[in-house]
Coordinates of C-alpha atoms and ligand atoms in Angstrom, one line a residue:
M7 CA 0.0 0.0 -0.1
D8 CA 1.0 3.5 -0.6
Q9 CA 2.0 5.8 2.3
L10 CA -0.8 8.2 2.8
A11 CA 1.4 11.3 2.6
D12 CA 2.5 10.0 -1.0
L13 CA -1.2 9.5 -1.9
I14 CA -2.0 13.0 -0.9
S15 CA 1.3 14.4 -2.5
R16 CA 0.3 12.7 -5.9
Q17 CA -3.2 14.2 -5.8
L18 CA -1.7 17.7 -5.1
A19 CA 0.7 17.2 -7.9
G20 CA -2.2 16.7 -10.3
A21 CA -3.9 19.7 -9.0
F22 CA -0.7 21.9 -9.5
E23 CA -0.4 20.5 -13.0
R24 CA -4.1 21.2 -13.9
A25 CA -3.6 24.8 -12.7
G26 CA -0.6 25.2 -15.0
Y27 CA 2.1 24.8 -12.5
G28 CA 3.4 21.2 -13.3
D29 CA 6.7 21.6 -11.8
A30 CA 5.7 22.8 -8.2
D31 CA 6.9 20.8 -5.4
A32 CA 3.7 19.1 -4.3
R33 CA 5.1 17.2 -1.3
A34 CA 2.5 17.0 1.5
T35 CA 3.6 16.8 5.1
L36 CA 2.0 16.1 8.4
S37 CA 0.7 19.4 9.7
N38 CA 2.6 21.2 12.5
R39 CA -0.5 23.1 13.3
P40 CA -3.0 20.2 14.0
D41 CA -5.6 22.8 15.2
L42 CA -5.8 24.1 11.6
C43 CA -5.2 21.2 9.4
E44 CA -4.0 17.6 9.0
Y45 CA -1.6 17.8 6.1
Q46 CA -0.1 20.8 4.6
C47 CA 1.9 21.7 1.5
N48 CA 4.3 24.7 0.9
G49 CA 5.0 24.0 -2.7
A50 CA 3.3 27.4 -3.9
L51 CA 6.1 29.4 -2.2
P52 CA 9.2 28.3 -4.3
A53 CA 6.9 28.2 -7.4
A54 CA 5.8 31.5 -7.0
K55 CA 9.5 32.9 -7.6
R56 CA 9.7 30.9 -10.8
Y57 CA 6.4 32.1 -12.2
H58 CA 6.8 35.6 -10.9
K59 CA 3.3 35.5 -9.2
A60 CA 1.9 35.9 -5.8
P61 CA 2.2 32.4 -3.9
I62 CA -1.3 32.8 -2.6
Q63 CA -2.6 33.0 -6.2
I64 CA -0.9 29.6 -7.0
A65 CA -2.1 28.0 -3.8
Q66 CA -5.6 29.1 -4.5
A67 CA -5.6 27.6 -8.1
A68 CA -4.4 24.4 -7.0
A69 CA -6.7 24.2 -4.0
E70 CA -9.7 24.7 -6.4
L71 CA -8.5 21.8 -8.5
S72 CA -7.5 19.4 -5.9
G73 CA -10.6 17.2 -6.3
C74 CA -12.9 15.8 -3.6
E75 CA -12.2 12.2 -3.2
L76 CA -9.3 12.6 -0.7
F77 CA -10.2 15.9 0.9
E78 CA -12.8 17.3 3.1
R79 CA -11.2 20.8 2.6
V80 CA -8.3 22.1 0.9
E81 CA -7.5 25.8 1.8
A82 CA -5.2 28.3 0.7
V83 CA -3.8 30.6 3.4
N84 CA -1.4 33.4 3.4
P85 CA 1.2 33.8 2.2
G86 CA 0.6 30.6 0.1
F87 CA 0.3 27.5 2.1
L88 CA -2.2 24.6 1.4
N89 CA -3.9 23.3 4.3
M90 CA -5.8 20.1 4.0
K91 CA -8.3 18.1 5.9
L92 CA -8.9 14.6 4.7
S93 CA -12.3 13.2 3.9
G94 CA -13.5 10.8 6.6
A95 CA -14.8 8.3 3.9
F96 CA -11.5 8.3 2.3
L97 CA -9.7 7.5 5.6
A98 CA -12.1 4.8 6.4
Q99 CA -11.2 3.2 3.0
Y100 CA -7.5 3.5 3.6
L101 CA -7.8 1.9 6.9
T102 CA -10.0 -0.7 5.6
E103 CA -7.5 -1.7 3.1
M104 CA -4.8 -1.9 5.8
A105 CA -6.9 -4.2 7.8
E106 CA -7.5 -6.5 4.9
S107 CA -3.7 -6.8 4.4
D108 CA -1.8 -9.4 6.6
R109 CA 1.0 -7.0 6.9
L110 CA -1.3 -4.1 7.6
G111 CA -0.5 -2.6 4.2
V112 CA 3.2 -2.2 4.8
P113 CA 5.3 -3.4 1.8
A114 CA 8.1 -5.9 2.5
E115 CA 11.7 -5.2 1.4
P116 CA 11.8 -5.4 -2.4
T117 CA 15.2 -6.7 -2.4
P118 CA 15.7 -8.8 0.7
K119 CA 19.2 -9.0 2.3
T120 CA 21.0 -11.6 4.3
I121 CA 22.1 -10.1 7.5
V122 CA 24.2 -11.3 10.3
L123 CA 23.3 -9.6 13.6
D124 CA 26.0 -10.0 16.3
Y125 CA 24.4 -9.3 19.5
G126 CA 24.2 -10.3 23.1
G127 CA 27.9 -11.0 23.2
P128 CA 28.1 -12.4 26.9
N129 CA 31.2 -13.9 28.2
V130 CA 31.2 -17.6 29.3
A131 CA 31.8 -18.3 33.0
K132 CA 31.1 -14.8 34.1
P133 CA 27.5 -14.3 35.1
L134 CA 25.2 -12.4 32.6
H135 CA 25.0 -8.9 33.9
I136 CA 23.0 -5.7 32.8
G137 CA 26.0 -4.6 30.8
H138 CA 24.8 -7.2 28.3
L139 CA 21.2 -6.4 28.7
R140 CA 21.0 -3.5 26.3
S141 CA 22.8 -5.6 23.5
A142 CA 20.2 -8.3 24.0
I143 CA 17.1 -6.1 24.0
I144 CA 18.0 -3.8 21.3
G145 CA 19.4 -6.6 19.1
E146 CA 16.4 -8.8 19.5
S147 CA 14.2 -5.8 18.4
V148 CA 16.4 -5.0 15.3
K149 CA 16.4 -8.7 14.4
R150 CA 12.5 -8.8 14.7
I151 CA 12.1 -5.7 12.6
D152 CA 14.5 -6.8 9.8
R153 CA 13.0 -10.2 9.5
W154 CA 9.5 -8.8 9.7
F155 CA 10.5 -6.8 6.4
G156 CA 11.3 -10.0 4.6
N157 CA 15.1 -10.1 5.2
K158 CA 17.1 -13.3 6.1
V159 CA 18.4 -12.4 9.5
I160 CA 20.9 -14.7 11.4
G161 CA 21.1 -13.7 15.0
D162 CA 24.4 -14.7 16.4
I163 CA 25.2 -14.5 20.1
H164 CA 28.9 -14.4 19.6
L165 CA 30.0 -15.8 22.9
G166 CA 33.2 -14.5 24.6
D167 CA 34.4 -18.2 25.2
W168 CA 38.2 -18.0 24.5
G169 CA 39.9 -15.4 26.6
L170 CA 42.0 -15.3 29.8
Q171 CA 38.9 -15.9 31.8
M172 CA 39.2 -19.6 31.0
G173 CA 42.8 -19.8 32.0
L174 CA 42.0 -18.1 35.3
I175 CA 39.3 -20.7 36.1
I176 CA 41.5 -23.5 35.0
A177 CA 44.3 -22.4 37.3
Q178 CA 41.9 -22.0 40.2
L179 CA 40.4 -25.3 39.8
Q180 CA 43.8 -26.9 39.7
D181 CA 44.4 -25.4 43.2
D182 CA 41.0 -26.3 44.6
Q183 CA 40.7 -29.8 43.0
P184 CA 44.3 -31.1 42.0
D185 CA 43.3 -34.5 41.8
L186 CA 40.9 -34.2 38.8
P187 CA 42.0 -36.1 35.8
Y188 CA 42.1 -33.0 33.7
F189 CA 45.4 -32.0 35.4
D190 CA 46.9 -35.4 35.1
D191 CA 49.1 -35.4 32.1
S192 CA 49.4 -39.1 32.0
F193 CA 45.7 -39.7 31.9
T194 CA 44.6 -41.2 28.6
G195 CA 41.1 -42.5 29.4
D196 CA 37.7 -40.8 28.8
Y197 CA 37.1 -37.7 31.0
P198 CA 34.0 -37.6 33.1
E199 CA 30.9 -36.5 31.4
T200 CA 29.6 -34.4 34.3
A201 CA 31.2 -31.0 35.2
P202 CA 33.2 -30.9 38.4
F203 CA 31.2 -27.7 39.3
T204 CA 27.7 -26.2 39.1
I205 CA 26.9 -23.0 37.7
S206 CA 26.8 -21.3 41.1
E207 CA 30.2 -22.7 41.9
L208 CA 31.4 -21.5 38.5
E209 CA 30.2 -18.0 39.0
K210 CA 32.2 -17.8 42.4
I211 CA 35.3 -19.2 40.9
Y212 CA 35.8 -16.5 38.2
P213 CA 35.6 -13.4 40.4
A214 CA 37.8 -15.1 43.0
A215 CA 40.4 -16.1 40.5
S216 CA 40.4 -12.8 38.6
A217 CA 40.8 -10.8 42.0
R218 CA 43.6 -13.2 43.1
S219 CA 45.4 -12.8 39.7
K220 CA 45.7 -9.0 40.3
E221 CA 47.7 -9.7 43.8
D222 CA 49.3 -12.9 43.1
E223 CA 51.8 -12.6 40.1
A224 CA 52.7 -16.4 40.1
F225 CA 49.1 -17.2 39.8
A226 CA 48.5 -14.7 37.1
A227 CA 51.5 -16.1 35.2
R228 CA 49.9 -19.7 35.6
A229 CA 46.6 -18.5 34.2
H230 CA 48.2 -17.0 31.3
D231 CA 50.0 -20.2 30.6
A232 CA 46.7 -22.2 31.1
T233 CA 45.1 -20.0 28.5
Y234 CA 48.0 -20.6 26.0
Q235 CA 47.9 -24.4 26.9
L236 CA 44.2 -24.5 26.3
Q237 CA 44.5 -22.6 23.0
S238 CA 47.2 -24.8 21.8
G239 CA 44.9 -27.7 22.3
K240 CA 45.9 -29.5 25.6
R241 CA 43.6 -32.4 26.0
G242 CA 42.7 -32.1 29.6
Y243 CA 42.2 -28.4 29.4
R244 CA 40.0 -28.7 26.3
A245 CA 37.7 -31.1 28.1
L246 CA 37.5 -28.8 31.1
W247 CA 36.8 -25.9 28.9
R248 CA 33.9 -28.0 27.4
H249 CA 32.5 -28.5 30.9
I250 CA 32.8 -24.6 31.6
L251 CA 31.1 -23.9 28.3
N252 CA 28.3 -26.2 28.6
V253 CA 27.4 -25.2 32.3
S254 CA 27.5 -21.6 31.4
V255 CA 25.5 -21.8 28.1
A256 CA 22.7 -23.7 30.0
D257 CA 22.4 -20.9 32.3
M258 CA 22.6 -18.4 29.5
K259 CA 19.9 -20.0 27.6
R260 CA 17.7 -20.0 30.8
N261 CA 18.3 -16.2 31.1
Y262 CA 17.8 -15.2 27.5
E263 CA 14.6 -17.3 27.5
K264 CA 13.2 -15.2 30.4
L265 CA 14.0 -12.2 28.3
D266 CA 12.4 -13.6 25.3
V267 CA 15.5 -13.1 23.5
H268 CA 16.4 -15.9 20.9
F269 CA 19.4 -16.5 19.0
D270 CA 19.8 -18.6 15.7
V271 CA 23.2 -19.6 16.1
W272 CA 25.4 -19.9 19.3
L273 CA 28.8 -19.5 17.8
G274 CA 31.6 -17.9 19.8
E275 CA 35.1 -16.5 19.7
S276 CA 36.5 -20.0 19.8
D277 CA 34.8 -21.1 16.6
A278 CA 36.7 -18.4 14.8
Q279 CA 40.1 -19.5 15.9
P280 CA 40.5 -21.9 12.9
Y281 CA 40.0 -19.0 10.7
I282 CA 43.0 -17.0 12.1
P283 CA 45.8 -18.5 10.0
K284 CA 43.9 -17.8 6.7
M285 CA 42.9 -14.3 7.8
L286 CA 46.5 -13.5 8.7
K287 CA 47.8 -15.0 5.4
I288 CA 45.4 -12.7 3.4
V289 CA 46.7 -9.6 5.4
E290 CA 50.4 -10.7 4.9
E291 CA 49.8 -11.4 1.0
K292 CA 48.4 -7.8 0.7
H293 CA 51.4 -6.3 2.7
L294 CA 49.1 -4.6 5.1
A295 CA 50.7 -5.5 8.3
V296 CA 54.0 -4.3 9.8
R297 CA 56.1 -5.1 12.9
S298 CA 56.0 -2.8 15.6
E299 CA 58.0 -3.6 18.7
G300 CA 57.7 -7.3 18.0
A301 CA 53.9 -7.2 17.3
L302 CA 52.1 -7.7 14.1
V303 CA 50.0 -4.4 13.4
V304 CA 47.9 -3.0 10.5
P305 CA 48.2 0.8 10.3
V306 CA 44.7 2.2 9.6
Q307 CA 45.1 5.9 10.0
E308 CA 43.7 7.9 7.0
D309 CA 44.6 11.5 5.7
T310 CA 41.0 12.6 6.2
D311 CA 40.9 11.4 10.0
T312 CA 40.4 14.2 12.3
K313 CA 41.4 12.0 15.3
D314 CA 44.2 9.6 16.0
I315 CA 43.2 5.9 15.0
P316 CA 45.9 3.7 16.4
P317 CA 47.0 0.7 14.4
C318 CA 45.1 -2.5 14.8
I319 CA 47.1 -5.2 16.6
L320 CA 46.7 -8.6 15.2
V321 CA 49.4 -10.6 17.0
K322 CA 51.3 -9.6 20.1
S323 CA 55.1 -10.0 20.6
D324 CA 54.5 -13.1 22.5
G325 CA 52.4 -14.7 19.8
A326 CA 49.2 -14.2 21.4
T327 CA 46.2 -13.1 19.4
L328 CA 43.7 -10.4 20.4
Y329 CA 39.9 -9.4 20.4
A330 CA 40.5 -7.6 17.0
T331 CA 42.2 -10.8 15.6
T332 CA 39.3 -12.9 16.5
D333 CA 36.7 -10.3 15.1
L334 CA 38.6 -10.4 11.8
A335 CA 38.7 -14.0 11.7
T336 CA 34.8 -14.1 12.3
I337 CA 34.3 -11.9 9.4
L338 CA 35.8 -14.4 7.3
Q339 CA 34.0 -17.3 8.9
R340 CA 30.6 -15.4 8.4
E341 CA 31.5 -14.6 4.6
E342 CA 32.1 -18.3 4.2
D343 CA 29.0 -19.4 6.1
F344 CA 26.5 -17.0 5.0
H345 CA 27.6 -14.4 2.3
P346 CA 25.9 -11.7 4.2
D347 CA 24.9 -8.3 2.7
R348 CA 25.4 -6.8 6.0
I349 CA 27.0 -7.6 9.4
F350 CA 25.7 -5.6 12.1
Y351 CA 27.1 -5.4 15.7
L352 CA 25.6 -4.2 18.8
T353 CA 27.9 -3.4 21.7
D354 CA 28.3 -0.5 24.1
K355 CA 29.8 2.5 22.6
R356 CA 33.1 2.0 24.5
Q357 CA 34.0 -0.5 21.6
N358 CA 33.4 2.2 18.8
L359 CA 37.1 2.5 18.1
H360 CA 37.7 -1.3 18.2
F361 CA 35.1 -1.8 15.4
E362 CA 36.5 1.2 13.5
Q363 CA 40.0 -0.4 13.3
V364 CA 38.5 -4.0 12.6
F365 CA 36.4 -2.7 9.7
R366 CA 39.3 -0.7 8.3
V367 CA 41.5 -3.8 8.2
A368 CA 38.7 -5.9 6.8
R369 CA 38.1 -3.3 4.0
K370 CA 41.8 -3.1 3.1
A371 CA 42.2 -7.0 3.3
K372 CA 38.9 -7.4 1.4
L373 CA 37.7 -10.0 3.7
V374 CA 34.3 -9.3 2.4
P375 CA 33.0 -7.9 -1.0
D376 CA 32.9 -3.9 -1.1
T377 CA 29.3 -4.3 -1.3
T378 CA 28.9 -5.9 2.1
E379 CA 28.0 -3.4 4.9
L380 CA 29.8 -3.6 8.1
Q381 CA 28.1 -1.6 10.6
H382 CA 28.4 -1.1 14.4
V383 CA 25.9 0.6 16.6
G384 CA 27.5 1.5 20.0
F385 CA 24.8 2.1 22.6
G386 CA 25.0 4.2 25.7
T387 CA 25.0 3.2 29.4
M388 CA 22.1 2.1 31.5
N389 CA 22.6 4.5 34.7
G390 CA 21.2 4.5 38.1
K391 CA 19.3 7.6 39.5
D392 CA 22.8 8.8 40.6
G393 CA 23.7 9.1 36.8
K394 CA 26.5 6.4 37.3
P395 CA 26.4 2.9 35.7
F396 CA 23.6 1.0 37.3
K397 CA 24.6 -1.0 40.3
T398 CA 23.0 -3.0 43.2
R399 CA 22.2 -1.5 46.4
A400 CA 25.4 -2.9 47.7
G401 CA 27.3 -1.3 44.9
G402 CA 28.1 -4.5 42.8
V403 CA 27.3 -5.4 39.4
M404 CA 23.6 -6.2 39.1
R405 CA 22.9 -9.7 37.7
L406 CA 20.5 -9.8 35.0
E407 CA 18.4 -12.6 36.6
T408 CA 18.3 -10.4 40.0
L409 CA 17.2 -7.4 37.8
I410 CA 14.4 -9.4 36.2
A411 CA 13.3 -10.9 39.5
E412 CA 13.2 -7.4 41.3
I413 CA 11.1 -5.9 38.5
T414 CA 8.7 -8.9 38.5
D415 CA 8.4 -8.7 42.3
F416 CA 7.7 -4.9 42.0
I417 CA 4.9 -5.6 39.4
R418 CA 3.5 -8.6 41.2
E419 CA 2.9 -6.4 44.2
K420 CA 1.3 -3.6 42.0
I421 CA -1.2 -5.8 40.4
T422 CA -2.2 -7.8 43.4
E423 CA -3.4 -4.6 45.2
N424 CA -6.5 -5.0 42.9
Q425 CA -6.1 -8.3 41.4
T426 CA -8.2 -9.0 38.2
V427 CA -6.5 -12.2 37.2
S428 CA -6.5 -15.7 38.9
D429 CA -3.6 -16.8 41.2
D430 CA -2.4 -19.0 38.5
E431 CA -2.3 -16.3 35.9
L432 CA -0.7 -13.7 38.3
E433 CA 2.8 -15.0 37.9
K434 CA 2.7 -15.1 34.1
T435 CA 1.0 -11.6 33.9
A436 CA 3.5 -10.0 36.3
G437 CA 6.4 -11.5 34.1
M438 CA 4.9 -10.2 31.0
I439 CA 4.5 -6.7 32.5
A440 CA 7.8 -6.7 33.9
L441 CA 9.3 -7.6 30.4
A442 CA 7.4 -4.7 29.0
A443 CA 8.6 -2.3 31.6
L444 CA 12.2 -3.3 31.2
K445 CA 12.3 -3.4 27.4
Y446 CA 10.2 -0.5 26.6
G447 CA 12.1 1.7 29.3
D448 CA 15.3 0.7 27.3
L449 CA 14.0 0.8 23.6
S450 CA 12.0 4.1 23.9
N451 CA 15.4 5.9 24.3
L452 CA 17.8 6.5 21.2
A453 CA 20.1 3.6 21.4
T454 CA 23.3 5.7 21.4
K455 CA 22.2 7.7 24.5
D456 CA 22.7 6.8 28.1
Y457 CA 19.5 6.6 30.1
V458 CA 18.6 6.3 33.7
F459 CA 17.0 3.1 34.8
D460 CA 14.0 4.2 37.0
L461 CA 11.9 1.3 38.0
D462 CA 9.1 3.5 39.5
R463 CA 8.6 5.4 36.1
F464 CA 9.2 2.3 34.0
A465 CA 6.8 0.1 35.8
S466 CA 4.1 2.8 35.9
F467 CA 0.8 2.1 34.2
E468 CA 0.5 5.7 33.2
G469 CA 2.8 7.8 30.9
N470 CA 5.2 6.7 28.2
T471 CA 5.9 3.1 29.5
G472 CA 5.6 -0.4 28.4
P473 CA 2.8 -1.2 31.1
Y474 CA 0.7 1.6 29.7
I475 CA 0.9 0.3 26.2
L476 CA -0.1 -3.2 27.5
Y477 CA -3.0 -1.7 29.5
T478 CA -4.3 0.0 26.4
I479 CA -4.1 -3.4 24.5
V480 CA -5.9 -5.3 27.5
R481 CA -8.6 -2.5 27.6
I482 CA -9.2 -3.0 23.9
K483 CA -9.5 -6.6 24.3
S484 CA -12.0 -6.3 27.0
I485 CA -14.1 -4.1 24.9
L486 CA -14.1 -6.5 21.8
A487 CA -14.9 -9.5 24.2
K488 CA -18.1 -7.6 25.0
Y489 CA -19.2 -7.3 21.4
D490 CA -22.2 -9.5 20.5
G491 CA -21.6 -9.5 16.7
D492 CA -19.1 -11.0 14.3
V493 CA -15.8 -9.0 14.5
S494 CA -14.7 -10.3 11.2
Q495 CA -17.7 -8.6 9.5
A496 CA -17.4 -5.4 11.2
K497 CA -16.9 -2.7 8.6
L498 CA -15.3 0.6 9.3
L499 CA -17.2 3.8 8.4
A500 CA -16.3 7.5 8.3
P501 CA -15.5 8.9 11.7
T502 CA -18.3 10.4 13.6
S503 CA -16.2 12.5 16.1
Q504 CA -13.0 14.3 16.2
E505 CA -11.5 11.7 18.7
Q506 CA -12.3 8.9 16.3
K507 CA -10.8 10.9 13.2
D508 CA -7.7 11.5 15.3
L509 CA -7.3 7.9 16.2
M510 CA -7.8 7.0 12.5
L511 CA -5.1 9.6 11.5
V512 CA -2.6 8.1 13.8
L513 CA -3.3 4.5 12.6
S514 CA -2.9 5.6 9.0
R515 CA 0.7 6.5 9.7
L516 CA 1.8 3.1 10.9
Q517 CA 3.6 2.3 7.8
D518 CA 5.6 5.6 8.1
S519 CA 6.8 4.7 11.6
L520 CA 7.7 1.0 10.8
L521 CA 9.6 2.1 7.6
A522 CA 11.5 4.7 9.5
A523 CA 12.4 2.3 12.3
Y524 CA 13.6 -0.4 9.8
R525 CA 15.6 2.0 7.7
D526 CA 17.7 3.1 10.4
S527 CA 17.4 0.3 12.9
L528 CA 15.6 2.5 15.4
P529 CA 13.1 0.6 17.8
N530 CA 12.6 4.1 19.5
V531 CA 10.6 5.2 16.6
I532 CA 8.2 2.4 17.1
C533 CA 8.0 3.4 20.9
A534 CA 7.2 6.9 20.0
Y535 CA 4.4 5.8 17.7
I536 CA 2.7 3.3 19.8
Y537 CA 2.7 5.9 22.6
E538 CA 0.9 8.3 20.4
L539 CA -1.4 5.5 19.0
A540 CA -2.3 4.3 22.6
G541 CA -3.0 8.0 23.6
A542 CA -5.4 8.3 20.7
A543 CA -7.0 5.0 21.4
N544 CA -7.6 6.0 25.1
K545 CA -9.2 9.3 24.2
F546 CA -11.5 7.5 21.8
Y547 CA -12.8 4.8 24.0
H548 CA -13.2 7.3 26.8
D549 CA -15.3 9.5 25.0
V550 CA -17.2 7.1 22.6
R551 CA -19.7 4.7 23.8
I552 CA -18.9 1.6 21.8
I553 CA -20.7 -1.4 23.3
T554 CA -23.8 0.5 24.2
E555 CA -23.9 2.3 20.8
P556 CA -27.5 1.7 19.6
D557 CA -26.9 1.8 15.8
P558 CA -25.5 -1.7 14.9
A559 CA -23.6 -0.4 11.8
Q560 CA -22.0 2.4 13.8
K561 CA -21.1 -0.1 16.6
A562 CA -19.6 -2.4 14.2
S563 CA -17.6 0.4 12.7
Y564 CA -16.2 1.1 16.3
V565 CA -15.4 -2.5 16.6
A566 CA -13.5 -2.5 13.5
L567 CA -11.4 0.4 14.4
M568 CA -10.7 -1.1 17.9
T569 CA -9.6 -4.4 16.1
L570 CA -7.3 -2.5 13.8
T571 CA -5.8 -0.5 16.6
R572 CA -5.3 -3.7 18.6
R573 CA -3.5 -5.3 15.7
A574 CA -1.3 -2.4 15.1
L575 CA -0.3 -2.2 18.7
E576 CA 0.3 -6.0 18.9
T577 CA 2.3 -6.1 15.8
C578 CA 4.6 -3.2 17.1
I579 CA 5.2 -4.9 20.6
D580 CA 6.1 -8.1 19.0
L581 CA 8.7 -6.2 16.9
L582 CA 9.9 -4.6 20.2
G583 CA 10.2 -8.1 21.8
F584 CA 7.2 -8.4 24.2
S585 CA 3.6 -9.3 24.3
A586 CA 0.4 -8.4 26.1
P587 CA -1.6 -10.5 28.6
D588 CA -5.5 -10.8 28.4
K589 CA -6.0 -9.1 31.6
M590 CA -4.0 -7.1 34.0
Ligands
LIG618 N1 32.0 -10.4 24.6 C1 32.2 -9.0 24.2 C2 32.1 -8.3 25.6 O1 31.6 -8.6 26.5 C3 31.2 -8.6 23.2 C4 31.2 -9.3 22.0 C5 30.7 -8.4 20.8 N2 30.7 -8.9 19.6 C6 31.9 -8.9 18.8 N3 32.0 -9.5 17.7 N4 33.1 -8.4 19.1 O2 32.5 -7.0 25.4

């Protein structure tokens, strides 16, 4: 379906043409004076200069010839603006077409792309914390949006499963449980199938080992050595590493499931290691790298840079590879596996420079075709009310699991105050509202900005919040449940009140918002839109009697409008990554 503003613009272009001003810019935009009109067009002003006429003269001529099927009124006002109000019948027809389409009239991507979306990025053996929350929330939404438009999207969690944290855990385990077969070099049998630790033990080992390595130099050296041995393929360490990975990933899956975040592939840094030699060979053959103090580096500074971009280090003087090495090897791997048209990364913005360097090397080395987009979005920090990165009350890093539990407790208490759902449903409903509060609270901000996590505000049922959107959907569901006719036969008629027309106008702009959110990967655009839509819906059902309306055709029209509003809201929240309960 065409965007409404385009339909209006085309109609106006015809009017200008008929009036003899065929080259006037007939673009219609949403009015910035909704008290005066719904759409406006300023094309007569620049045209006036070319035709040496008064702009109002041109506007008047176009207004007279603008036809009546789209407009209730077209007015030329000084100095030469065109102000338009849409015909209610036309608006009803436009929305009916939307309602009849299974994509609500929004066209899919004409040339679908293959997109690898690298998000989540948790580190194995370290508990998931809120630092990884934003990546998961934003990434999941971007994935759903890209997919909804018809692209092939591969969501890859890209686990941090290969770093020093592994060596630290291995070294610590060797001290705690020296008799394990993994540490016995003469052991040739099969290693045990169960891990020698639980997830809660594992979560304690890492922070303890990490703290210890800062004070105990000998221990730090052993951890480095263990990392090296693991990476060189030592059998016992590999087996232990598998256990760490399995235990940790099982826990992550549980957590992401709770967040309604789903990855298509669970690859990690370790999976890219086999691609490192090939990647280094390409870099070498193209003579891109130089030696600098024993390290292998690729200079990436360009003449046009206004700031210093340091060389990208691929191999350290001791032979160790780094985060950038792995990311470059991963690009090669993804090219081989998926031939993506775009690789899109979501991390916090402190990694902006890292990705700038990595992309420059990838381009120079031509690891992907020039047409493949490499894109990184660095998001801002989630802060506490004190403006500093969000912490627990005790000042520690808040675990994701704890955060979700806290929000759910808060919501549960709120909804039990005047409980409308059964005890069984209470838990599920609280979980759904909590997720909406958390995700909407995050996604309604521009991703690149920092924001303040404010539970009271995010969980409020009023204002620009997730629960308010859910509440609106629940209200609509309950109105529709009371309808005694056949919803599928309900036909939308022209509006009978300003509230109804306002709601219809907002609905007619669904496509604009979804396209804008899709083009620039901006879920916040969808949030702003549904907030406006929910506001218009609330006004409508407060002021108009729907179920008690005596005229059956009129009642059916209201019902059709509510049904479409509900579908629009539900489609949007699904793209944001949450859903609505039946009651709350
Ligand atoms: N594991 C990394 C971290 O916690 C994030 C990984 C992001 N993705 C990537 N391809 N570098 O910082």
